[in-house]
Amino acid sequence: MLIKFKNFLHGLWRRAATKKRYSQLLERVSKPDEKGFGRSDWILSRPLYRFARFEFKSVTRLQREQALRMQIGQWTPYAETGLYVVWEQDNAHVWAWDAQRVEKGILSSKLQLKGTSIVPETLLHRRQSQGAYLVACLEGYEGQVWRDDSIYSSRWWPELPATNEWINFQMDAGLMPERQSNEVPAALPLSLGEAAWARSAVLNGSAFYGD
């Protein structure tokens, strides 16, 4: 009887500790097979968000939050914007999405907003160091340009990009001609890590400037 009770408690602990991972796609939500009551990860498919890198080298640290808010307000088209912000020295890497659309998906899946972590899938792909990469996504493909272990540019295609699309992407990302490829590379296979490779900062006070 004691062994059965211990197994029961272990099962409860495992369910509470296990994160449930949902994936929001363009037309549907992919739900986890395993049931549990721990925290939930809400993964955003690549076409549901946009990415930009903002430089604030000439802006004091005390003014960066306000400056970034202004930049985001001019850049995003959404009535309400959800954000994932990663600071690297003087640069802010920002992933933004339609907050109303995403919250509707979370609530329709009978989840609580407070107990759900929203993560753009790019942050679950393997982190690169240098160069241009084509990565298979939950839907379509993402082009990524990395410099010195930092992501500089990102673009999404619903299908494999044509050669001219790939070349234009590299040019727009500012890659030097000698570093550009004239052929579309083989896509890296879809592989989502257990956790994001960087945590999101909070847009208030000192927590805004975190690792």
PDB file of C-alpha atoms in Angstrom:
ATOM      1  CA  MET A   1       0.000   0.000   0.000  1.00  0.00           C
ATOM      2  CA  LEU A   2       2.841   2.393   0.907  1.00  0.00           C
ATOM      3  CA  ILE A   3       4.616   1.691  -2.385  1.00  0.00           C
ATOM      4  CA  LYS A   4       1.423   2.405  -4.339  1.00  0.00           C
ATOM      5  CA  PHE A   5       0.942   5.674  -2.455  1.00  0.00           C
ATOM      6  CA  LYS A   6       4.548   6.735  -3.165  1.00  0.00           C
ATOM      7  CA  ASN A   7       4.048   5.928  -6.845  1.00  0.00           C
ATOM      8  CA  PHE A   8       0.857   7.997  -6.799  1.00  0.00           C
ATOM      9  CA  LEU A   9       2.690  10.964  -5.252  1.00  0.00           C
ATOM     10  CA  HIS A  10       5.521  10.590  -7.751  1.00  0.00           C
ATOM     11  CA  GLY A  11       3.005  10.646 -10.582  1.00  0.00           C
ATOM     12  CA  LEU A  12       1.400  13.814  -9.222  1.00  0.00           C
ATOM     13  CA  TRP A  13       4.805  15.495  -8.866  1.00  0.00           C
ATOM     14  CA  ARG A  14       5.775  14.516 -12.407  1.00  0.00           C
ATOM     15  CA  ARG A  15       2.577  15.932 -13.849  1.00  0.00           C
ATOM     16  CA  ALA A  16       3.014  19.161 -11.904  1.00  0.00           C
ATOM     17  CA  ALA A  17       6.665  19.531 -12.932  1.00  0.00           C
ATOM     18  CA  THR A  18       6.130  18.688 -16.598  1.00  0.00           C
ATOM     19  CA  LYS A  19       5.615  21.646 -18.885  1.00  0.00           C
ATOM     20  CA  LYS A  20       2.901  21.279 -21.477  1.00  0.00           C
ATOM     21  CA  ARG A  21       3.940  22.578 -24.893  1.00  0.00           C
ATOM     22  CA  TYR A  22       1.365  24.020 -27.270  1.00  0.00           C
ATOM     23  CA  SER A  23       2.191  25.286 -30.759  1.00  0.00           C
ATOM     24  CA  GLN A  24       0.086  28.011 -32.352  1.00  0.00           C
ATOM     25  CA  LEU A  25       0.119  27.703 -36.133  1.00  0.00           C
ATOM     26  CA  LEU A  26      -1.512  29.922 -38.726  1.00  0.00           C
ATOM     27  CA  GLU A  27      -4.770  27.973 -38.839  1.00  0.00           C
ATOM     28  CA  ARG A  28      -4.765  25.765 -35.745  1.00  0.00           C
ATOM     29  CA  VAL A  29      -3.231  24.962 -32.364  1.00  0.00           C
ATOM     30  CA  SER A  30      -1.185  21.806 -31.845  1.00  0.00           C
ATOM     31  CA  LYS A  31      -1.826  20.476 -28.340  1.00  0.00           C
ATOM     32  CA  PRO A  32       0.375  18.151 -26.231  1.00  0.00           C
ATOM     33  CA  ASP A  33      -0.491  14.480 -25.905  1.00  0.00           C
ATOM     34  CA  GLU A  34       0.528  14.271 -22.249  1.00  0.00           C
ATOM     35  CA  LYS A  35      -1.873  15.702 -19.719  1.00  0.00           C
ATOM     36  CA  GLY A  36      -0.660  17.625 -16.710  1.00  0.00           C
ATOM     37  CA  PHE A  37      -1.204  20.714 -14.612  1.00  0.00           C
ATOM     38  CA  GLY A  38       2.229  22.352 -14.640  1.00  0.00           C
ATOM     39  CA  ARG A  39       3.112  25.551 -16.473  1.00  0.00           C
ATOM     40  CA  SER A  40       2.520  25.693 -20.213  1.00  0.00           C
ATOM     41  CA  ASP A  41       4.786  26.825 -23.049  1.00  0.00           C
ATOM     42  CA  TRP A  42       2.991  28.489 -25.941  1.00  0.00           C
ATOM     43  CA  ILE A  43       5.204  28.268 -29.034  1.00  0.00           C
ATOM     44  CA  LEU A  44       4.506  30.742 -31.833  1.00  0.00           C
ATOM     45  CA  SER A  45       4.948  29.525 -35.386  1.00  0.00           C
ATOM     46  CA  ARG A  46       7.311  31.743 -37.386  1.00  0.00           C
ATOM     47  CA  PRO A  47       4.671  33.467 -39.590  1.00  0.00           C
ATOM     48  CA  LEU A  48       2.870  34.743 -36.483  1.00  0.00           C
ATOM     49  CA  TYR A  49       5.585  37.204 -35.448  1.00  0.00           C
ATOM     50  CA  ARG A  50       8.158  39.610 -36.795  1.00  0.00           C
ATOM     51  CA  PHE A  51      11.750  40.249 -35.776  1.00  0.00           C
ATOM     52  CA  ALA A  52      13.919  43.355 -35.679  1.00  0.00           C
ATOM     53  CA  ARG A  53      17.209  44.414 -34.152  1.00  0.00           C
ATOM     54  CA  PHE A  54      17.482  47.942 -32.752  1.00  0.00           C
ATOM     55  CA  GLU A  55      20.762  49.670 -31.902  1.00  0.00           C
ATOM     56  CA  PHE A  56      20.962  52.130 -29.004  1.00  0.00           C
ATOM     57  CA  LYS A  57      24.685  52.794 -28.835  1.00  0.00           C
ATOM     58  CA  SER A  58      24.160  56.573 -28.641  1.00  0.00           C
ATOM     59  CA  VAL A  59      21.291  56.350 -26.135  1.00  0.00           C
ATOM     60  CA  THR A  60      21.906  56.329 -22.381  1.00  0.00           C
ATOM     61  CA  ARG A  61      20.764  53.265 -20.475  1.00  0.00           C
ATOM     62  CA  LEU A  62      18.156  55.304 -18.591  1.00  0.00           C
ATOM     63  CA  GLN A  63      16.563  56.390 -21.877  1.00  0.00           C
ATOM     64  CA  ARG A  64      16.676  53.068 -23.710  1.00  0.00           C
ATOM     65  CA  GLU A  65      13.372  51.719 -22.469  1.00  0.00           C
ATOM     66  CA  GLN A  66      11.480  54.781 -23.692  1.00  0.00           C
ATOM     67  CA  ALA A  67      13.434  54.835 -26.957  1.00  0.00           C
ATOM     68  CA  LEU A  68      12.683  51.174 -27.601  1.00  0.00           C
ATOM     69  CA  ARG A  69       8.989  51.644 -26.856  1.00  0.00           C
ATOM     70  CA  MET A  70       8.882  54.434 -29.445  1.00  0.00           C
ATOM     71  CA  GLN A  71      10.664  52.284 -32.027  1.00  0.00           C
ATOM     72  CA  ILE A  72       8.332  49.361 -31.421  1.00  0.00           C
ATOM     73  CA  GLY A  73       5.274  51.623 -31.693  1.00  0.00           C
ATOM     74  CA  GLN A  74       6.416  52.798 -35.127  1.00  0.00           C
ATOM     75  CA  TRP A  75       7.425  49.327 -36.298  1.00  0.00           C
ATOM     76  CA  THR A  76       4.536  47.052 -35.319  1.00  0.00           C
ATOM     77  CA  PRO A  77       1.066  47.218 -36.944  1.00  0.00           C
ATOM     78  CA  TYR A  78      -0.867  45.569 -34.113  1.00  0.00           C
ATOM     79  CA  ALA A  79      -3.507  47.184 -31.895  1.00  0.00           C
ATOM     80  CA  GLU A  80      -1.887  45.348 -28.960  1.00  0.00           C
ATOM     81  CA  THR A  81       1.645  44.032 -29.259  1.00  0.00           C
ATOM     82  CA  GLY A  82       3.172  41.051 -27.471  1.00  0.00           C
ATOM     83  CA  LEU A  83       6.945  41.186 -27.061  1.00  0.00           C
ATOM     84  CA  TYR A  84       9.974  39.031 -26.417  1.00  0.00           C
ATOM     85  CA  VAL A  85      13.018  41.293 -25.902  1.00  0.00           C
ATOM     86  CA  VAL A  86      16.617  40.182 -25.619  1.00  0.00           C
ATOM     87  CA  TRP A  87      19.304  42.751 -24.877  1.00  0.00           C
ATOM     88  CA  GLU A  88      22.873  42.179 -26.028  1.00  0.00           C
ATOM     89  CA  GLN A  89      25.097  45.079 -24.990  1.00  0.00           C
ATOM     90  CA  ASP A  90      23.732  48.138 -26.887  1.00  0.00           C
ATOM     91  CA  ASN A  91      21.326  46.196 -29.082  1.00  0.00           C
ATOM     92  CA  ALA A  92      17.755  45.065 -28.521  1.00  0.00           C
ATOM     93  CA  HIS A  93      16.519  41.986 -30.369  1.00  0.00           C
ATOM     94  CA  VAL A  94      12.743  42.130 -30.519  1.00  0.00           C
ATOM     95  CA  TRP A  95      10.189  39.516 -31.519  1.00  0.00           C
ATOM     96  CA  ALA A  96       6.667  41.000 -31.751  1.00  0.00           C
ATOM     97  CA  TRP A  97       3.230  39.509 -32.376  1.00  0.00           C
ATOM     98  CA  ASP A  98      -0.477  40.308 -32.387  1.00  0.00           C
ATOM     99  CA  ALA A  99      -1.262  39.995 -28.668  1.00  0.00           C
ATOM    100  CA  GLN A 100      -5.024  39.785 -29.201  1.00  0.00           C
ATOM    101  CA  ARG A 101      -4.694  36.885 -31.643  1.00  0.00           C
ATOM    102  CA  VAL A 102      -2.308  34.958 -29.422  1.00  0.00           C
ATOM    103  CA  GLU A 103      -4.315  35.520 -26.231  1.00  0.00           C
ATOM    104  CA  LYS A 104      -7.447  34.347 -28.004  1.00  0.00           C
ATOM    105  CA  GLY A 105      -5.663  31.114 -28.929  1.00  0.00           C
ATOM    106  CA  ILE A 106      -4.446  30.573 -25.365  1.00  0.00           C
ATOM    107  CA  LEU A 107      -7.857  31.159 -23.811  1.00  0.00           C
ATOM    108  CA  SER A 108      -9.617  28.989 -26.396  1.00  0.00           C
ATOM    109  CA  SER A 109      -7.295  26.158 -25.316  1.00  0.00           C
ATOM    110  CA  LYS A 110      -8.595  26.620 -21.760  1.00  0.00           C
ATOM    111  CA  LEU A 111      -5.268  27.903 -20.420  1.00  0.00           C
ATOM    112  CA  GLN A 112      -4.585  30.742 -18.012  1.00  0.00           C
ATOM    113  CA  LEU A 113      -2.594  33.662 -19.415  1.00  0.00           C
ATOM    114  CA  LYS A 114      -0.553  33.992 -16.197  1.00  0.00           C
ATOM    115  CA  GLY A 115       0.548  30.367 -16.264  1.00  0.00           C
ATOM    116  CA  THR A 116       1.574  30.376 -19.925  1.00  0.00           C
ATOM    117  CA  SER A 117       4.995  31.339 -21.326  1.00  0.00           C
ATOM    118  CA  ILE A 118       4.886  32.642 -24.908  1.00  0.00           C
ATOM    119  CA  VAL A 119       8.025  31.806 -26.914  1.00  0.00           C
ATOM    120  CA  PRO A 120       8.659  32.557 -30.615  1.00  0.00           C
ATOM    121  CA  GLU A 121       9.988  29.364 -32.170  1.00  0.00           C
ATOM    122  CA  THR A 122      13.193  31.066 -33.379  1.00  0.00           C
ATOM    123  CA  LEU A 123      14.375  31.101 -29.766  1.00  0.00           C
ATOM    124  CA  LEU A 124      14.030  27.328 -29.628  1.00  0.00           C
ATOM    125  CA  HIS A 125      16.038  26.720 -32.801  1.00  0.00           C
ATOM    126  CA  ARG A 126      19.721  25.980 -32.432  1.00  0.00           C
ATOM    127  CA  ARG A 127      21.735  29.116 -31.736  1.00  0.00           C
ATOM    128  CA  GLN A 128      24.326  29.817 -34.434  1.00  0.00           C
ATOM    129  CA  SER A 129      27.526  31.872 -34.442  1.00  0.00           C
ATOM    130  CA  GLN A 130      28.305  33.260 -37.893  1.00  0.00           C
ATOM    131  CA  GLY A 131      26.803  33.230 -41.366  1.00  0.00           C
ATOM    132  CA  ALA A 132      23.492  32.754 -43.162  1.00  0.00           C
ATOM    133  CA  TYR A 133      21.268  29.751 -42.457  1.00  0.00           C
ATOM    134  CA  LEU A 134      18.012  28.351 -43.750  1.00  0.00           C
ATOM    135  CA  VAL A 135      15.995  26.623 -41.022  1.00  0.00           C
ATOM    136  CA  ALA A 136      12.913  24.428 -41.334  1.00  0.00           C
ATOM    137  CA  CYS A 137      10.113  25.729 -39.094  1.00  0.00           C
ATOM    138  CA  LEU A 138       6.817  24.470 -37.767  1.00  0.00           C
ATOM    139  CA  GLU A 139       5.465  26.088 -40.917  1.00  0.00           C
ATOM    140  CA  GLY A 140       7.664  27.085 -43.830  1.00  0.00           C
ATOM    141  CA  TYR A 141      11.281  28.179 -43.587  1.00  0.00           C
ATOM    142  CA  GLU A 142      13.235  30.910 -41.847  1.00  0.00           C
ATOM    143  CA  GLY A 143      16.344  32.608 -43.120  1.00  0.00           C
ATOM    144  CA  GLN A 144      18.718  33.684 -40.359  1.00  0.00           C
ATOM    145  CA  VAL A 145      21.877  35.787 -40.441  1.00  0.00           C
ATOM    146  CA  TRP A 146      24.195  35.592 -37.432  1.00  0.00           C
ATOM    147  CA  ARG A 147      27.266  37.622 -36.528  1.00  0.00           C
ATOM    148  CA  ASP A 148      29.455  37.050 -33.491  1.00  0.00           C
ATOM    149  CA  ASP A 149      26.928  34.696 -31.859  1.00  0.00           C
ATOM    150  CA  SER A 150      24.128  37.242 -32.313  1.00  0.00           C
ATOM    151  CA  ILE A 151      21.124  37.079 -34.651  1.00  0.00           C
ATOM    152  CA  TYR A 152      21.036  40.068 -36.992  1.00  0.00           C
ATOM    153  CA  SER A 153      18.312  39.327 -39.489  1.00  0.00           C
ATOM    154  CA  SER A 154      15.415  36.946 -40.031  1.00  0.00           C
ATOM    155  CA  ARG A 155      12.924  36.322 -42.849  1.00  0.00           C
ATOM    156  CA  TRP A 156      10.153  33.787 -43.304  1.00  0.00           C
ATOM    157  CA  TRP A 157       8.987  32.005 -46.465  1.00  0.00           C
ATOM    158  CA  PRO A 158       6.005  29.623 -46.714  1.00  0.00           C
ATOM    159  CA  GLU A 159       8.010  27.488 -49.164  1.00  0.00           C
ATOM    160  CA  LEU A 160      11.691  27.079 -49.925  1.00  0.00           C
ATOM    161  CA  PRO A 161      12.943  30.450 -51.179  1.00  0.00           C
ATOM    162  CA  ALA A 162      13.961  30.921 -54.793  1.00  0.00           C
ATOM    163  CA  THR A 163      17.604  31.740 -55.521  1.00  0.00           C
ATOM    164  CA  ASN A 164      16.920  35.443 -56.053  1.00  0.00           C
ATOM    165  CA  GLU A 165      14.936  35.606 -52.793  1.00  0.00           C
ATOM    166  CA  TRP A 166      17.836  34.073 -50.888  1.00  0.00           C
ATOM    167  CA  ILE A 167      20.350  36.447 -52.471  1.00  0.00           C
ATOM    168  CA  ASN A 168      18.150  39.476 -51.724  1.00  0.00           C
ATOM    169  CA  PHE A 169      17.769  38.345 -48.111  1.00  0.00           C
ATOM    170  CA  GLN A 170      21.541  38.200 -47.669  1.00  0.00           C
ATOM    171  CA  MET A 171      21.980  41.608 -49.276  1.00  0.00           C
ATOM    172  CA  ASP A 172      19.268  43.183 -47.115  1.00  0.00           C
ATOM    173  CA  ALA A 173      20.940  41.696 -44.042  1.00  0.00           C
ATOM    174  CA  GLY A 174      24.146  43.523 -44.948  1.00  0.00           C
ATOM    175  CA  LEU A 175      26.301  40.497 -45.673  1.00  0.00           C
ATOM    176  CA  MET A 176      29.441  41.346 -47.592  1.00  0.00           C
ATOM    177  CA  PRO A 177      29.454  39.959 -51.182  1.00  0.00           C
ATOM    178  CA  GLU A 178      32.283  37.532 -50.388  1.00  0.00           C
ATOM    179  CA  ARG A 179      30.191  36.041 -47.580  1.00  0.00           C
ATOM    180  CA  GLN A 180      27.042  35.618 -49.657  1.00  0.00           C
ATOM    181  CA  SER A 181      25.944  32.359 -51.226  1.00  0.00           C
ATOM    182  CA  ASN A 182      24.537  32.259 -54.751  1.00  0.00           C
ATOM    183  CA  GLU A 183      22.728  29.012 -54.021  1.00  0.00           C
ATOM    184  CA  VAL A 184      19.958  28.262 -51.562  1.00  0.00           C
ATOM    185  CA  PRO A 185      21.501  26.082 -48.838  1.00  0.00           C
ATOM    186  CA  ALA A 186      19.975  22.858 -47.597  1.00  0.00           C
ATOM    187  CA  ALA A 187      17.579  23.671 -44.780  1.00  0.00           C
ATOM    188  CA  LEU A 188      18.542  22.680 -41.264  1.00  0.00           C
ATOM    189  CA  PRO A 189      15.928  20.204 -39.978  1.00  0.00           C
ATOM    190  CA  LEU A 190      13.269  21.327 -37.529  1.00  0.00           C
ATOM    191  CA  SER A 191      14.573  20.846 -34.005  1.00  0.00           C
ATOM    192  CA  LEU A 192      13.070  22.720 -31.059  1.00  0.00           C
ATOM    193  CA  GLY A 193      15.074  22.835 -27.858  1.00  0.00           C
ATOM    194  CA  GLU A 194      13.684  22.304 -24.378  1.00  0.00           C
ATOM    195  CA  ALA A 195      14.174  25.969 -23.466  1.00  0.00           C
ATOM    196  CA  ALA A 196      14.753  29.291 -25.216  1.00  0.00           C
ATOM    197  CA  TRP A 197      18.403  30.198 -25.749  1.00  0.00           C
ATOM    198  CA  ALA A 198      17.810  33.638 -24.193  1.00  0.00           C
ATOM    199  CA  ARG A 199      15.361  34.965 -21.621  1.00  0.00           C
ATOM    200  CA  SER A 200      13.094  37.894 -22.331  1.00  0.00           C
ATOM    201  CA  ALA A 201      13.718  41.128 -20.462  1.00  0.00           C
ATOM    202  CA  VAL A 202      10.887  43.071 -18.858  1.00  0.00           C
ATOM    203  CA  LEU A 203      10.005  46.501 -20.186  1.00  0.00           C
ATOM    204  CA  ASN A 204      10.302  48.291 -16.852  1.00  0.00           C
ATOM    205  CA  GLY A 205      13.053  49.333 -14.477  1.00  0.00           C
ATOM    206  CA  SER A 206      16.327  47.494 -14.116  1.00  0.00           C
ATOM    207  CA  ALA A 207      14.777  44.153 -15.124  1.00  0.00           C
ATOM    208  CA  PHE A 208      14.700  45.539 -18.659  1.00  0.00           C
ATOM    209  CA  TYR A 209      18.461  45.157 -18.811  1.00  0.00           C
ATOM    210  CA  GLY A 210      18.976  41.485 -18.132  1.00  0.00           C
ATOM    211  CA  ASP A 211      20.850  38.643 -19.720  1.00  0.00           C
TER     212      ASP A 211
END
